[in-house]
Amino acid sequence: MSVLPIRLFGDPVLRMKAQPVTVFDKELRTLVKDLTDTMVDAPGAGLAAPQLGVSLRVFTYRVNGELGHLVNPDLTLTDEEQDGPEGCLSLPGLRYDCKRAHGVVARGFNMYGDPIVVEGTELLARCVQHETDHLDGIIFIDRLDPEQRKAALRAIREAEWAGEAPLKVKASPHSTFGRAL
């Protein structure tokens, strides 16, 4: 397992809808472990496969001491909302208040293909929604009100990391992998 570079805002892979996982094999388990190692090292509350340049519907999370992952998530959200600070490993150092559902029930699979359900409120709900957005090519600043979004884009342009060349996507021999570009 290894700590890999995290793709930064501006990398095209972050704006693409990720492909569903259809093969639950050793390569997927390695991806989950790499996601977990990279997320813990960052440190972050969650990390989605597109943030490592892999266009698959997989993410990991670590919230309130609970470490987990979800493959091919399908979310059911509560009507009640929360508004609070949110950041992203693909936008280092930036945090903005973002509205999200207060609770979530996420159904999907673990890395072995077994069905699982992740249920939570507050920070766990925020994290699951944030990472699932990454799988749909949505970055949390897309959900900000116009004034905050404008401020976020200005901060991105002024950030030290802005304008860094995107990493090259490596294609995999598997039919569902390597579709990042």
N, CA and C of each residue as an Amber inpcrd file, in Angstrom:
protein
   543
   0.8450000  -1.1600000   0.0000000   0.0000000   0.0000000   0.0000000
   0.8990000   1.2340000   0.0000000   0.3270000   2.3260000  -0.4870000
   1.1780000   3.5010000  -0.5760000   0.3730000   4.7840000  -0.4890000
   1.1090000   5.8370000  -0.1450000   0.5480000   7.1750000  -0.1350000
   0.7990000   7.7520000  -1.5230000  -0.2770000   8.1650000  -2.1790000
  -0.1930000   8.6550000  -3.5510000  -0.4960000  10.1450000  -3.6120000
  -0.0770000  10.8310000  -4.6880000  -0.3850000  12.2560000  -4.8230000
  -1.8800000  12.4720000  -5.0450000  -2.4010000  13.5100000  -4.4120000
  -3.8250000  13.8530000  -4.5340000  -3.9820000  14.8750000  -5.6530000
  -4.9320000  14.6230000  -6.5370000  -5.2110000  15.5340000  -7.6480000
  -5.7860000  16.8300000  -7.0940000  -5.3470000  17.9430000  -7.6670000
  -5.7740000  19.2640000  -7.2140000  -6.8370000  19.8440000  -8.1390000
  -7.5950000  20.7970000  -7.6090000  -8.6150000  21.5010000  -8.3680000
  -8.0250000  21.9530000  -9.7010000  -8.7590000  21.7130000 -10.7760000
  -8.2850000  22.0430000 -12.1090000  -7.9390000  20.7950000 -12.9070000
  -7.6780000  19.6900000 -12.2030000  -7.3980000  18.4300000 -12.8920000
  -8.7050000  17.9150000 -13.4850000  -8.7480000  17.6130000 -14.7730000
 -10.0040000  17.1940000 -15.4250000 -10.6620000  15.9640000 -14.8100000
  -9.8960000  15.0660000 -14.2170000 -10.4810000  13.8480000 -13.6500000
 -11.4660000  14.1790000 -12.5190000 -11.2770000  15.3220000 -11.8620000
 -12.1690000  15.7010000 -10.7570000 -13.5420000  16.1470000 -11.2360000
 -13.6750000  16.4170000 -12.5210000 -14.9510000  16.8920000 -13.0780000
 -15.6940000  15.8100000 -13.8630000 -15.1770000  14.6020000 -13.8720000
 -15.8020000  13.5280000 -14.6370000 -16.6190000  12.6140000 -13.7250000
 -17.7310000  12.1200000 -14.2490000 -18.5310000  11.1550000 -13.5020000
 -17.7900000   9.8210000 -13.5100000 -17.5440000   9.2780000 -12.3280000
 -16.7940000   8.0300000 -12.2010000 -17.6440000   6.8330000 -12.6270000
 -16.9760000   5.8080000 -13.0870000 -17.6270000   4.5860000 -13.5580000
 -17.9510000   3.6600000 -12.3870000 -19.0780000   2.9500000 -12.4490000
 -19.3850000   1.9730000 -11.4030000 -18.3500000   0.8460000 -11.3900000
 -18.0740000   0.3350000 -10.2070000 -17.1850000  -0.8140000 -10.0620000
 -17.9820000  -2.0600000 -10.4370000 -17.4100000  -2.8830000 -11.3120000
 -18.0740000  -4.1260000 -11.7210000 -17.2510000  -5.3550000 -11.3560000
 -15.9610000  -5.1410000 -11.0510000 -15.0840000  -6.2550000 -10.7040000
 -14.5110000  -5.9960000  -9.3110000 -14.7770000  -6.9130000  -8.3930000
 -14.2940000  -6.7990000  -7.0220000 -13.0910000  -7.7280000  -6.8750000
 -11.9130000  -7.2280000  -7.2570000 -10.7240000  -8.0630000  -7.3060000
  -9.6030000  -7.4610000  -6.4630000  -8.4300000  -8.0540000  -6.5950000
  -7.2620000  -7.5960000  -5.8390000  -6.9180000  -6.1450000  -6.1710000
  -7.0850000  -5.7450000  -7.4200000  -6.7870000  -4.3680000  -7.8230000
  -7.6990000  -3.3750000  -7.0930000  -8.9650000  -3.7140000  -6.9200000
  -9.8860000  -2.8590000  -6.1740000  -9.4610000  -2.7850000  -4.7060000
  -9.1020000  -3.9150000  -4.1150000  -8.6740000  -3.9170000  -2.7150000
  -7.4060000  -3.0770000  -2.5380000  -6.5000000  -3.1310000  -3.5160000
  -5.2960000  -2.2920000  -3.4650000  -5.6800000  -0.8200000  -3.5550000
  -6.6250000  -0.4900000  -4.4240000  -7.1020000   0.8960000  -4.5370000
  -7.6710000   1.3850000  -3.2100000  -8.5070000   0.5700000  -2.5580000
  -9.0980000   0.9640000  -1.2670000  -7.9980000   1.1890000  -0.2340000
  -7.0080000   0.3310000  -0.2100000  -5.9050000   0.4890000   0.7480000
  -5.0880000   1.7490000   0.4340000  -4.8370000   1.9970000  -0.8420000
  -4.1080000   3.2170000  -1.2310000  -4.9060000   4.4690000  -0.8660000
  -6.2130000   4.4430000  -1.1040000  -7.0800000   5.5680000  -0.7220000
  -7.0040000   5.8040000   0.7810000  -7.0910000   4.7190000   1.5540000
  -7.0560000   4.8310000   3.0160000  -5.7170000   5.3810000   3.4850000
  -4.6150000   4.8270000   2.9860000  -3.2830000   5.2930000   3.3890000
  -3.0850000   6.7720000   3.0470000  -3.5070000   7.1630000   1.8600000
  -3.3440000   8.5490000   1.4130000  -4.2120000   9.4880000   2.2480000
  -5.4630000   9.0790000   2.5240000  -6.3770000   9.8990000   3.3230000
  -5.8300000  10.0970000   4.7380000  -5.3640000   9.0230000   5.3630000
  -4.8430000   9.1100000   6.7350000  -3.5840000   9.9680000   6.7700000
  -2.7310000   9.8410000   5.7620000  -1.4940000  10.6170000   5.7100000
  -1.7540000  12.1070000   5.4980000  -2.8320000  12.4490000   4.7860000
  -3.0720000  13.8350000   4.3600000  -3.1320000  14.8580000   5.5010000
  -3.7850000  14.7480000   6.5980000  -4.8880000  13.8530000   6.9360000
  -6.2160000  14.4510000   6.4690000  -7.1590000  13.5780000   6.1800000
  -8.4760000  14.0250000   5.7450000  -9.5690000  13.1610000   6.3260000
 -10.8100000  13.6280000   6.1800000 -11.9730000  12.8720000   6.6560000
 -12.4720000  11.9060000   5.5940000 -12.1010000  12.1380000   4.3370000
 -12.5320000  11.2590000   3.2600000 -11.6840000  11.4800000   2.0280000
 -11.7080000  10.4920000   1.1320000 -10.9700000  10.5970000  -0.1180000
 -11.6480000   9.7020000  -1.1480000 -11.9220000  10.2750000  -2.3170000
 -12.5840000   9.5340000  -3.3970000 -11.5560000   9.1310000  -4.4530000
 -11.8210000   8.0130000  -5.1210000 -10.8960000   7.4830000  -6.1360000
 -10.5080000   8.5210000  -7.1950000 -11.4410000   9.3580000  -7.7010000
 -11.0230000  10.3590000  -8.6850000  -9.9310000  11.3040000  -8.1680000
  -9.8540000  11.4960000  -6.8630000  -8.8180000  12.3630000  -6.3010000
  -7.4290000  11.7450000  -6.4190000  -7.3800000  10.4410000  -6.7350000
  -6.1180000   9.7690000  -7.0180000  -5.9710000   9.4990000  -8.5140000
  -6.9140000  10.0320000  -9.3080000  -6.8410000   9.8650000 -10.7490000
  -7.4920000   8.5920000 -11.2630000  -8.2810000   7.9310000 -10.4240000
  -8.9510000   6.6900000 -10.8120000 -10.4470000   6.9590000 -10.9030000
 -11.0000000   6.8260000 -12.0840000 -12.4050000   7.1590000 -12.3040000
 -13.3210000   5.9690000 -11.9930000 -13.3560000   5.6240000 -10.7100000
 -14.2350000   4.5530000 -10.2250000 -15.0170000   5.0520000  -9.0200000
 -16.2060000   4.4910000  -8.8060000 -17.1060000   4.9290000  -7.7390000
 -16.7280000   4.2630000  -6.4070000 -15.6560000   4.7680000  -5.8120000
 -15.1240000   4.2500000  -4.5510000 -14.6470000   5.4200000  -3.7110000
 -14.9330000   5.3810000  -2.4010000 -14.3190000   6.3550000  -1.5080000
 -14.0500000   5.7390000  -0.1470000 -13.1410000   6.3680000   0.5860000
 -12.8500000   5.9740000   1.9580000 -13.2080000   7.1410000   2.8690000
 -13.3870000   6.8340000   4.1560000 -13.6910000   7.8830000   5.1290000
 -13.1210000   7.5110000   6.4900000 -12.8820000   8.5520000   7.2800000
 -12.4760000   8.3950000   8.6760000 -13.1080000   9.5410000   9.4530000
 -14.1660000   9.2190000  10.1720000 -14.9240000  10.2250000  10.9090000
 -15.1620000   9.7180000  12.3240000 -14.8290000  10.5440000  13.3010000
 -15.0250000  10.2010000  14.7190000 -14.4400000   8.8290000  15.0510000
 -13.2530000   8.5560000  14.5330000 -12.5750000   7.3020000  14.8190000
 -13.0560000   6.1120000  14.0030000 -14.0870000   6.3020000  13.1980000
 -14.6220000   5.2120000  12.3680000 -13.9830000   5.2780000  10.9830000
 -13.2960000   4.1990000  10.6130000 -12.6210000   4.1060000   9.3260000
 -13.4180000   3.1530000   8.4450000 -13.6860000   3.5740000   7.2070000
 -14.4480000   2.7030000   6.3180000 -14.3040000   3.1030000   4.8680000
 -15.0090000   2.3690000   4.0320000 -15.0160000   2.6570000   2.6010000
 -16.3670000   2.2390000   2.0420000 -16.6720000   2.7500000   0.8500000
 -17.9330000   2.4240000   0.2000000 -17.6980000   2.3830000  -1.3040000
 -18.2290000   1.3490000  -1.9330000 -18.1240000   1.1550000  -3.3680000
 -19.5180000   1.2800000  -3.9670000 -19.6460000   2.0150000  -5.0520000
 -20.9260000   2.2290000  -5.7510000 -22.0230000   2.7310000  -4.8090000
 -21.7890000   3.8430000  -4.1140000 -22.7760000   4.3290000  -3.1350000
 -24.0620000   4.8360000  -3.7760000 -25.1520000   4.6010000  -3.0660000
 -26.4700000   5.1260000  -3.4180000 -27.0110000   5.7730000  -2.1460000
 -27.2660000   7.0830000  -2.1800000 -27.6130000   7.8320000  -0.9730000
 -29.0960000   8.1290000  -0.8420000 -29.5780000   8.0750000   0.3950000
 -30.8900000   8.5930000   0.7690000 -30.6190000   9.6660000   1.8170000
 -31.0810000  10.8950000   1.5510000 -30.7940000  12.0340000   2.4250000
 -32.0130000  12.4360000   3.2280000 -31.7680000  12.9680000   4.4260000
 -32.8590000  13.5050000   5.2320000 -33.2680000  14.8650000   4.6800000
 -34.4700000  15.3060000   5.0150000 -34.9320000  16.6350000   4.6090000
 -34.2740000  17.7250000   5.4440000 -33.9230000  17.3930000   6.6960000
 -33.2950000  18.3610000   7.5870000 -31.9010000  18.6960000   7.0600000
 -31.5320000  19.9840000   7.1090000 -30.2330000  20.4220000   6.5930000
 -29.3020000  20.8480000   7.7100000 -28.0350000  20.8670000   7.4020000
 -26.9970000  21.4220000   8.2740000 -26.1620000  22.3800000   7.4350000
 -25.5760000  23.3550000   8.0910000 -24.7070000  24.3050000   7.4200000
 -23.4440000  24.3990000   8.2640000 -22.2990000  24.1170000   7.6610000
 -21.0700000  24.1510000   8.4340000 -19.8470000  24.1310000   7.5590000
 -18.6720000  24.2600000   8.1810000 -17.4270000  24.3430000   7.4250000
 -17.0990000  23.0390000   6.7120000 -16.5730000  23.1880000   5.5050000
 -16.1910000  22.0320000   4.7110000 -14.9060000  22.3790000   3.9720000
 -14.0440000  21.4000000   3.8370000 -12.8100000  21.5590000   3.0960000
 -12.6380000  20.3730000   2.1720000 -11.5470000  20.3610000   1.4360000
 -11.3190000  19.2870000   0.4650000  -9.8240000  19.1190000   0.2590000
  -9.3660000  17.8750000   0.2290000  -7.9530000  17.6120000   0.0070000
  -7.4950000  18.0460000  -1.3820000  -8.4290000  18.2290000  -2.3040000
  -8.0890000  18.7120000  -3.6470000  -8.0650000  20.2390000  -3.7190000
  -8.4260000  20.8940000  -2.6270000  -8.3380000  22.3540000  -2.4960000
  -7.6530000  22.6460000  -1.1560000  -6.3670000  22.3180000  -1.0260000
  -5.7040000  22.4050000   0.2790000  -5.7570000  23.7930000   0.8970000
  -6.0940000  23.7780000   2.2000000  -6.0920000  25.0150000   2.9730000
  -7.3530000  25.8480000   2.8780000  -8.3140000  25.4640000   2.0480000
  -9.5310000  26.2600000   1.8910000 -10.7040000  25.6000000   2.5960000
 -11.4920000  26.4070000   3.3080000 -12.6880000  25.9220000   4.0070000
 -13.7920000  26.9640000   3.8490000 -14.9900000  26.4730000   3.5800000
 -16.1490000  27.3570000   3.4380000 -17.3670000  26.6560000   4.0060000
 -18.3110000  27.4510000   4.5110000 -19.5730000  26.8840000   4.9890000
 -20.3750000  26.3830000   3.8010000 -20.8960000  25.1720000   3.9410000
 -21.6170000  24.5150000   2.8590000 -22.8490000  23.8240000   3.4280000
 -23.9830000  23.9730000   2.7480000 -25.2130000  23.3070000   3.1790000
 -25.2270000  21.8700000   2.6810000 -25.6130000  20.9780000   3.5840000
 -25.7400000  19.5540000   3.2830000 -26.9430000  19.0110000   4.0510000
 -27.3890000  17.8320000   3.6590000 -28.4160000  17.1440000   4.4400000
 -27.8070000  16.7760000   5.7930000 -28.6230000  16.8080000   6.8350000
 -28.1570000  16.5090000   8.1840000 -27.8740000  15.0230000   8.3670000
 -28.6090000  14.1770000   7.6580000 -28.4430000  12.7360000   7.8050000
 -28.3940000  12.0400000   6.4590000 -27.7770000  10.8580000   6.4560000
 -27.6560000  10.0850000   5.2230000 -27.7150000   8.5900000   5.5280000
 -28.3130000   7.8510000   4.6080000 -28.2160000   6.3990000   4.5820000
 -27.5960000   6.0740000   3.2290000 -26.4050000   5.4860000   3.2610000
 -25.6750000   5.1650000   2.0300000 -25.5940000   3.6510000   1.8860000
 -26.1220000   3.1730000   0.7820000 -26.0580000   1.7470000   0.4900000
 -25.0370000   1.5170000  -0.6130000 -24.2810000   0.4640000  -0.4960000
 -23.2770000   0.1310000  -1.5030000 -22.6410000  -1.1970000  -1.1650000
 -21.3510000  -1.2920000  -1.4480000 -20.6320000  -2.5480000  -1.2560000
 -19.2830000  -2.2820000  -0.6180000 -18.7310000  -3.3090000   0.0420000
 -17.3570000  -3.2010000   0.5070000 -16.4370000  -3.6860000  -0.6050000
 -15.1370000  -3.7040000  -0.3530000 -14.1790000  -4.0470000  -1.4040000
 -14.2400000  -5.5020000  -1.8480000 -15.0070000  -6.3220000  -1.1220000
 -15.1610000  -7.7330000  -1.4850000 -16.4690000  -7.9860000  -2.2400000
 -17.2870000  -6.9500000  -2.3870000 -18.5580000  -7.0940000  -3.0820000
 -19.7260000  -7.4070000  -2.1780000 -19.5130000  -7.3820000  -0.8550000
 -20.6000000  -7.6190000   0.0960000 -21.4050000  -6.3390000   0.2810000
 -22.7470000  -6.4310000   0.2930000 -23.5610000  -5.2260000   0.5070000
 -23.3370000  -4.6590000   1.9060000 -23.2510000  -3.3200000   1.9940000
 -23.1260000  -2.6520000   3.2910000 -23.9820000  -1.3930000   3.2980000
 -24.2880000  -0.9320000   4.5030000 -25.0350000   0.3050000   4.6920000
 -24.2460000   1.1740000   5.6640000 -24.0390000   2.4290000   5.2880000
 -23.3930000   3.4160000   6.1560000 -24.4590000   4.4460000   6.4880000
 -24.7220000   4.6100000   7.7750000 -25.7700000   5.5170000   8.2180000
 -25.1610000   6.5180000   9.1920000 -25.4630000   7.8150000   9.0100000
 -24.8980000   8.7890000   9.9180000 -25.5160000  10.1610000   9.7820000
 -25.1470000  11.0070000  10.7310000 -25.6070000  12.3940000  10.7510000
 -24.3840000  13.2970000  10.8760000 -24.6350000  14.5770000  10.7940000
 -23.6400000  15.6250000  10.9810000 -22.3780000  15.3780000  10.1620000
 -21.2050000  15.1960000  10.8030000 -19.9440000  15.1090000  10.0730000
 -19.8790000  13.8840000   9.1550000 -20.3630000  12.7340000   9.6170000
 -20.3480000  11.5480000   8.7560000 -21.2580000  11.7630000   7.5470000
 -22.4220000  12.3410000   7.7590000 -23.3350000  12.6260000   6.6450000
 -22.6930000  13.6070000   5.6710000 -22.0390000  14.6370000   6.1900000
 -21.3590000  15.6260000   5.3460000 -20.2650000  14.9450000   4.5310000
 -19.4640000  14.1140000   5.1660000 -18.3630000  13.4310000   4.4900000
 -18.8700000  12.5090000   3.3820000 -19.8760000  11.6990000   3.6730000
 -20.4150000  10.7650000   2.6760000 -20.9720000  11.5300000   1.4710000
 -21.6730000  12.6320000   1.7220000 -22.2080000  13.4420000   0.6180000
 -21.0760000  14.0790000  -0.1900000 -20.0730000  14.5970000   0.5030000
 -18.9300000  15.2530000  -0.1500000 -18.2020000  14.2630000  -1.0640000
 -17.9150000  13.0700000  -0.5470000 -17.1720000  12.0830000  -1.3390000
 -18.0160000  11.5450000  -2.4920000 -19.3010000  11.3640000  -2.2790000
 -20.1790000  10.9110000  -3.3660000 -20.2570000  11.9830000  -4.4490000
 -20.2650000  13.2490000  -4.0480000 -20.1990000  14.3350000  -5.0400000
 -18.9530000  14.1840000  -5.9210000 -17.8060000  13.8630000  -5.3220000
 -16.5830000  13.6690000  -6.1120000 -16.8000000  12.5980000  -7.1830000
 -17.5600000  11.5720000  -6.8620000 -17.8020000  10.4840000  -7.8160000
 -18.6880000  10.9410000  -8.9720000 -19.3950000  12.0510000  -8.7650000
 -20.2550000  12.6210000  -9.8080000 -19.6140000  13.8330000 -10.4880000
 -18.3460000  14.1080000 -10.1830000 -17.6520000  15.2430000 -10.7990000
 -18.0100000  16.5810000 -10.1860000 -18.5530000  16.5530000  -8.9670000
 -18.9610000  17.7810000  -8.2690000 -17.9660000  18.0620000  -7.1500000
 -17.5290000  19.3060000  -7.0590000 -16.6270000  19.7300000  -5.9900000
 -17.4340000  20.6350000  -5.0630000 -17.1580000  20.5590000  -3.7660000
 -18.0260000  21.2350000  -2.8000000 -18.2160000  22.7170000  -3.0760000
 -17.2700000  23.3900000  -3.7120000 -17.4680000  24.8170000  -3.9890000
 -18.6000000  25.0420000  -4.9900000 -18.9760000  23.9890000  -5.7440000
 -20.1200000  24.0890000  -6.6550000 -21.4240000  24.2830000  -5.8840000
 -21.4260000  23.9100000  -4.6080000 -22.6340000  23.9820000  -3.7790000
 -22.7060000  25.2580000  -2.9360000 -21.7140000  26.1150000  -3.0590000
 -21.6980000  27.3560000  -2.2760000 -22.6180000  28.3980000  -2.8990000
 -23.0600000  29.3640000  -2.0680000 -23.8440000  30.4630000  -2.6290000
 -22.9150000  31.2820000  -3.5250000 -23.4910000  32.0680000  -4.4600000
 -22.6570000  32.7690000  -5.4580000 -21.5390000  33.6340000  -4.8670000
 -21.8180000  34.3190000  -3.7730000 -20.8000000  35.1840000  -3.1730000
 -19.6350000  34.3620000  -2.6150000 -19.9540000  33.2790000  -1.9040000
 -18.9020000  32.4260000  -1.3510000 -18.1300000  31.7140000  -2.4640000
 -18.8290000  31.3050000  -3.4970000 -18.1720000  30.6240000  -4.6220000
 -17.1630000  31.5610000  -5.2960000 -17.5540000  32.8130000  -5.4670000
 -16.6580000  33.8080000  -6.0670000 -15.4090000  33.9810000  -5.1960000
 -15.6050000  34.0510000  -3.8790000 -14.4780000  34.1800000  -2.9450000
 -13.5890000  32.9350000  -3.0100000 -14.2070000  31.7530000  -3.1120000
 -13.4430000  30.5090000  -3.1910000 -12.6040000  30.4650000  -4.4660000
 -13.1800000  30.8450000  -5.5880000 -12.4410000  30.8320000  -6.8500000
 -11.2800000  31.8300000  -6.8210000 -11.5040000  32.9690000  -6.1670000
 -10.4230000  33.9490000  -6.0130000  -9.2990000  33.3520000  -5.1660000
  -9.6600000  32.6930000  -4.0650000  -8.6660000  32.0700000  -3.1780000
  -7.9010000  30.9570000  -3.9090000  -8.5800000  30.2300000  -4.7630000
  -7.9240000  29.1700000  -5.5450000  -6.8920000  29.7790000  -6.4880000
  -7.2650000  30.8440000  -7.1850000  -6.3260000  31.5030000  -8.1160000
  -5.0800000  32.0060000  -7.3840000  -5.2500000  32.4250000  -6.1210000
  -4.1410000  32.9880000  -5.3520000  -3.3660000  31.9410000  -4.5580000
  -3.8540000  30.7030000  -4.5380000  -3.2200000  29.6440000  -3.7430000
  -1.8580000  29.2580000  -4.3240000  -0.9460000  28.8510000  -3.4470000
   0.3900000  28.4170000  -3.8480000   0.3390000  27.2920000  -4.8720000
  -0.6100000  26.3980000  -4.6920000  -0.6880000  25.2040000  -5.5300000
  -1.4250000  25.4400000  -6.8460000  -2.0390000  26.5990000  -7.0330000
  -2.8090000  26.8720000  -8.2550000  -1.9070000  26.8400000  -9.4750000
  -2.3960000  26.2600000 -10.5360000  -1.6640000  26.2360000 -11.7910000
  -0.6400000  25.1320000 -11.9150000  -0.5320000  24.2550000 -10.8830000
   0.3880000  23.1300000 -11.0110000  -0.1110000  22.2050000 -12.1110000
   0.7930000  21.6460000 -12.8560000   0.4190000  20.7550000 -13.9600000
  -0.2850000  19.5140000 -13.4130000  -1.4040000  19.1160000 -14.0430000
  -2.0870000  17.9060000 -13.5950000  -1.1890000  16.6830000 -13.7870000
  -1.3840000  15.7000000 -12.9190000  -0.6410000  14.4580000 -13.0320000
  -1.1470000  13.6550000 -14.2190000  -0.2780000  12.8740000 -14.8070000
  -0.6550000  12.0220000 -15.9350000  -1.4600000  10.8320000 -15.4160000
  -2.5430000  10.5120000 -16.1060000  -3.3840000   9.3780000 -15.7380000
  -2.7760000   8.1130000 -16.3210000  -2.6330000   7.0960000 -15.4770000
  -2.1160000   5.8140000 -15.9330000  -3.2840000   4.8950000 -16.2270000
  -3.3150000   4.3220000 -17.3980000  -4.3890000   3.4110000 -17.7840000
  -4.1340000   2.0340000 -17.1940000  -5.2070000   1.3620000 -16.8490000
  -5.1370000   0.0160000 -16.3150000  -5.5540000  -0.9710000 -17.4000000
  -5.0950000  -2.2020000 -17.3260000  -5.5030000  -3.1940000 -18.3150000
  -6.9500000  -3.6510000 -18.1410000  -7.5710000  -3.3360000 -17.0120000
  -8.9490000  -3.7560000 -16.7670000  -9.9220000  -2.8710000 -17.5280000
 -11.0040000  -3.4530000 -17.9900000 -11.9420000  -2.7180000 -18.8300000
 -12.6300000  -1.5600000 -18.1090000 -12.8170000  -1.6170000 -16.7890000
 -13.5010000  -0.5490000 -16.0740000 -12.5410000   0.4680000 -15.4890000
 -11.2300000   0.2170000 -15.5640000 -10.2380000   1.1330000 -15.0160000
  -9.6860000   1.9890000 -16.1580000  -8.9680000   3.0360000 -15.8000000
  -8.2890000   3.8460000 -16.7910000  -9.1850000   4.7380000 -17.6070000
 -10.4090000   5.0040000 -17.1500000 -11.3330000   5.8370000 -17.8980000
 -11.3350000   7.2700000 -17.3930000 -10.2830000   7.6520000 -16.7110000
 -10.2320000   8.9970000 -16.1310000 -10.1710000  10.0800000 -17.2090000
  -9.5810000   9.8110000 -18.3240000  -9.5230000  10.8040000 -19.3990000
 -10.1150000  10.2010000 -20.5850000
